[in-house]
Amino acid sequence: MTDLPPTDQPRLEAGHPSEGKVAAAAAWGLYILSIPSANILVLVGLVVAYAARGSATGVARQHIEAQIALFWSVFWWTIGLWILVVISGFASILLIGIPFLLVFLLLLLVLHIWFTVKSIIGLLHLLSDRPA
């Protein structure tokens, strides 16, 4: 008897042939282009990642899972920061919210830059067959 994993389970170890690598690379590319596209392409990248999730194996599967997790974490942070921007915008009427408004807008910028850098690093790792 051999020690092979069941064929219905994805193999997540590095070094195995990865089905879905093209879809994972396309999703990373769309994530990278999210800022110039006003975040429209990030939604397309998310759809690509969800569509390829079921058939991907190996390192590609890890990258697709990382892409989905990255999107949702950045999505919720963005929602939270925009709520804080709106609250501090109303507080700016009394002049006490202006520093908070600037800080929250700066944090939004940092979040978008971090998302783009993380996507570039993810693509580089995928191209060199390293896990996300």
mmCIF file of C-alpha atoms in Angstrom:
data_model
loop_
_atom_site.group_PDB
_atom_site.id
_atom_site.type_symbol
_atom_site.label_atom_id
_atom_site.label_comp_id
_atom_site.label_asym_id
_atom_site.label_seq_id
_atom_site.Cartn_x
_atom_site.Cartn_y
_atom_site.Cartn_z
ATOM 1 C CA MET A 1 0.000 0.000 0.000
ATOM 2 C CA THR A 2 1.312 3.438 -0.866
ATOM 3 C CA ASP A 3 1.188 6.658 1.126
ATOM 4 C CA LEU A 4 -0.575 8.685 -1.558
ATOM 5 C CA PRO A 5 -3.229 11.166 -0.462
ATOM 6 C CA PRO A 6 -6.788 10.589 -1.620
ATOM 7 C CA THR A 7 -7.358 11.924 -5.121
ATOM 8 C CA ASP A 8 -10.405 13.977 -4.136
ATOM 9 C CA GLN A 9 -8.363 16.095 -1.689
ATOM 10 C CA PRO A 10 -6.152 18.916 -3.021
ATOM 11 C CA ARG A 11 -2.452 18.454 -2.457
ATOM 12 C CA LEU A 12 -1.170 21.595 -0.778
ATOM 13 C CA GLU A 13 2.494 20.704 -0.475
ATOM 14 C CA ALA A 14 5.005 22.564 -2.609
ATOM 15 C CA GLY A 15 6.607 20.612 -5.432
ATOM 16 C CA HIS A 16 3.446 18.986 -6.785
ATOM 17 C CA PRO A 17 2.079 19.991 -10.151
ATOM 18 C CA SER A 18 -0.264 22.886 -9.603
ATOM 19 C CA GLU A 19 -3.501 22.966 -11.476
ATOM 20 C CA GLY A 20 -4.939 26.458 -11.437
ATOM 21 C CA LYS A 21 -1.647 28.335 -11.563
ATOM 22 C CA VAL A 22 -2.792 30.457 -14.513
ATOM 23 C CA ALA A 23 -5.955 31.493 -12.680
ATOM 24 C CA ALA A 24 -3.970 32.322 -9.543
ATOM 25 C CA ALA A 25 -1.523 34.423 -11.577
ATOM 26 C CA ALA A 26 -4.406 36.189 -13.314
ATOM 27 C CA ALA A 27 -6.046 36.965 -9.964
ATOM 28 C CA TRP A 28 -2.784 38.363 -8.555
ATOM 29 C CA GLY A 29 -2.406 40.475 -11.705
ATOM 30 C CA LEU A 30 -5.928 41.817 -11.368
ATOM 31 C CA TYR A 31 -5.293 42.601 -7.702
ATOM 32 C CA ILE A 32 -2.156 44.531 -8.673
ATOM 33 C CA LEU A 33 -4.146 46.562 -11.210
ATOM 34 C CA SER A 34 -6.831 47.430 -8.671
ATOM 35 C CA ILE A 35 -5.567 50.943 -7.920
ATOM 36 C CA PRO A 36 -5.396 52.155 -11.547
ATOM 37 C CA SER A 37 -8.824 50.618 -12.217
ATOM 38 C CA ALA A 38 -10.534 52.253 -9.208
ATOM 39 C CA ASN A 39 -10.827 48.816 -7.552
ATOM 40 C CA ILE A 40 -13.016 47.364 -10.323
ATOM 41 C CA LEU A 41 -10.439 44.755 -11.357
ATOM 42 C CA VAL A 42 -10.025 43.518 -7.783
ATOM 43 C CA LEU A 43 -13.623 42.314 -7.940
ATOM 44 C CA VAL A 44 -12.870 40.500 -11.205
ATOM 45 C CA GLY A 45 -9.817 38.974 -9.519
ATOM 46 C CA LEU A 46 -11.969 37.798 -6.635
ATOM 47 C CA VAL A 47 -14.410 36.149 -9.056
ATOM 48 C CA VAL A 48 -11.488 34.429 -10.822
ATOM 49 C CA ALA A 49 -10.142 33.196 -7.489
ATOM 50 C CA TYR A 50 -13.529 31.824 -6.407
ATOM 51 C CA ALA A 51 -14.069 30.184 -9.820
ATOM 52 C CA ALA A 52 -10.661 28.471 -9.766
ATOM 53 C CA ARG A 53 -10.838 27.500 -6.103
ATOM 54 C CA GLY A 54 -12.500 24.128 -6.659
ATOM 55 C CA SER A 55 -10.107 22.791 -9.280
ATOM 56 C CA ALA A 56 -6.816 24.271 -8.076
ATOM 57 C CA THR A 57 -4.246 22.081 -6.373
ATOM 58 C CA GLY A 58 -0.887 22.472 -4.720
ATOM 59 C CA VAL A 59 0.743 25.856 -4.483
ATOM 60 C CA ALA A 60 -1.880 27.424 -6.746
ATOM 61 C CA ARG A 61 -4.595 26.407 -4.294
ATOM 62 C CA GLN A 62 -2.692 28.054 -1.440
ATOM 63 C CA HIS A 63 -2.377 31.249 -3.461
ATOM 64 C CA ILE A 64 -6.066 31.268 -4.331
ATOM 65 C CA GLU A 65 -6.990 30.806 -0.677
ATOM 66 C CA ALA A 66 -4.574 33.619 0.235
ATOM 67 C CA GLN A 67 -6.122 35.879 -2.420
ATOM 68 C CA ILE A 68 -9.617 35.331 -1.079
ATOM 69 C CA ALA A 69 -8.502 35.908 2.523
ATOM 70 C CA LEU A 70 -6.539 39.025 1.505
ATOM 71 C CA PHE A 71 -9.533 40.511 -0.294
ATOM 72 C CA TRP A 72 -11.937 40.014 2.589
ATOM 73 C CA SER A 73 -9.529 41.307 5.229
ATOM 74 C CA VAL A 74 -8.779 44.453 3.214
ATOM 75 C CA PHE A 75 -12.490 44.860 2.402
ATOM 76 C CA TRP A 76 -13.501 44.929 6.079
ATOM 77 C CA TRP A 77 -10.607 47.216 7.037
ATOM 78 C CA THR A 78 -11.631 49.584 4.244
ATOM 79 C CA ILE A 79 -15.259 49.615 5.407
ATOM 80 C CA GLY A 80 -14.162 50.330 8.979
ATOM 81 C CA LEU A 81 -11.814 53.122 7.945
ATOM 82 C CA TRP A 82 -14.455 54.754 5.727
ATOM 83 C CA ILE A 83 -16.888 54.741 8.643
ATOM 84 C CA LEU A 84 -14.251 56.480 10.740
ATOM 85 C CA VAL A 85 -13.594 58.971 7.917
ATOM 86 C CA VAL A 86 -17.293 59.868 7.773
ATOM 87 C CA ILE A 87 -17.516 60.242 11.559
ATOM 88 C CA SER A 88 -14.399 62.409 11.686
ATOM 89 C CA GLY A 89 -15.713 64.377 8.700
ATOM 90 C CA PHE A 90 -18.807 65.311 10.695
ATOM 91 C CA ALA A 91 -16.622 66.093 13.712
ATOM 92 C CA SER A 92 -14.550 68.381 11.482
ATOM 93 C CA ILE A 93 -17.440 70.821 11.523
ATOM 94 C CA LEU A 94 -16.468 71.493 15.134
ATOM 95 C CA LEU A 95 -12.768 71.532 14.113
ATOM 96 C CA ILE A 96 -11.935 68.619 16.408
ATOM 97 C CA GLY A 97 -12.167 65.963 13.708
ATOM 98 C CA ILE A 98 -9.675 67.359 11.206
ATOM 99 C CA PRO A 99 -6.605 65.552 12.632
ATOM 100 C CA PHE A 100 -8.570 62.297 12.843
ATOM 101 C CA LEU A 101 -9.822 62.746 9.297
ATOM 102 C CA LEU A 102 -6.276 63.141 8.032
ATOM 103 C CA VAL A 103 -5.064 60.115 10.010
ATOM 104 C CA PHE A 104 -7.872 57.869 8.735
ATOM 105 C CA LEU A 105 -7.342 58.984 5.129
ATOM 106 C CA LEU A 106 -3.635 58.276 5.516
ATOM 107 C CA LEU A 107 -4.449 54.825 6.904
ATOM 108 C CA LEU A 108 -6.647 54.157 3.860
ATOM 109 C CA LEU A 109 -3.739 55.064 1.590
ATOM 110 C CA VAL A 110 -1.378 52.814 3.543
ATOM 111 C CA LEU A 111 -3.906 49.965 3.366
ATOM 112 C CA HIS A 112 -4.162 50.237 -0.425
ATOM 113 C CA ILE A 113 -0.392 50.382 -0.821
ATOM 114 C CA TRP A 114 -0.001 47.350 1.463
ATOM 115 C CA PHE A 115 -2.616 45.462 -0.587
ATOM 116 C CA THR A 116 -0.735 46.201 -3.810
ATOM 117 C CA VAL A 117 2.668 45.270 -2.377
ATOM 118 C CA LYS A 118 1.262 42.054 -0.886
ATOM 119 C CA SER A 119 -0.226 41.200 -4.286
ATOM 120 C CA ILE A 120 3.102 41.788 -6.047
ATOM 121 C CA ILE A 121 4.909 39.589 -3.513
ATOM 122 C CA GLY A 122 2.206 36.930 -3.911
ATOM 123 C CA LEU A 123 2.645 36.922 -7.691
ATOM 124 C CA LEU A 124 6.418 36.634 -7.356
ATOM 125 C CA HIS A 125 6.008 33.724 -4.939
ATOM 126 C CA LEU A 126 3.575 32.007 -7.300
ATOM 127 C CA LEU A 127 5.938 32.380 -10.243
ATOM 128 C CA SER A 128 8.734 30.778 -8.227
ATOM 129 C CA ASP A 129 6.410 28.000 -6.939
ATOM 130 C CA ARG A 130 6.561 29.123 -3.323
ATOM 131 C CA PRO A 131 3.518 29.169 -1.071
ATOM 132 C CA ALA A 132 1.723 32.453 -0.502
#
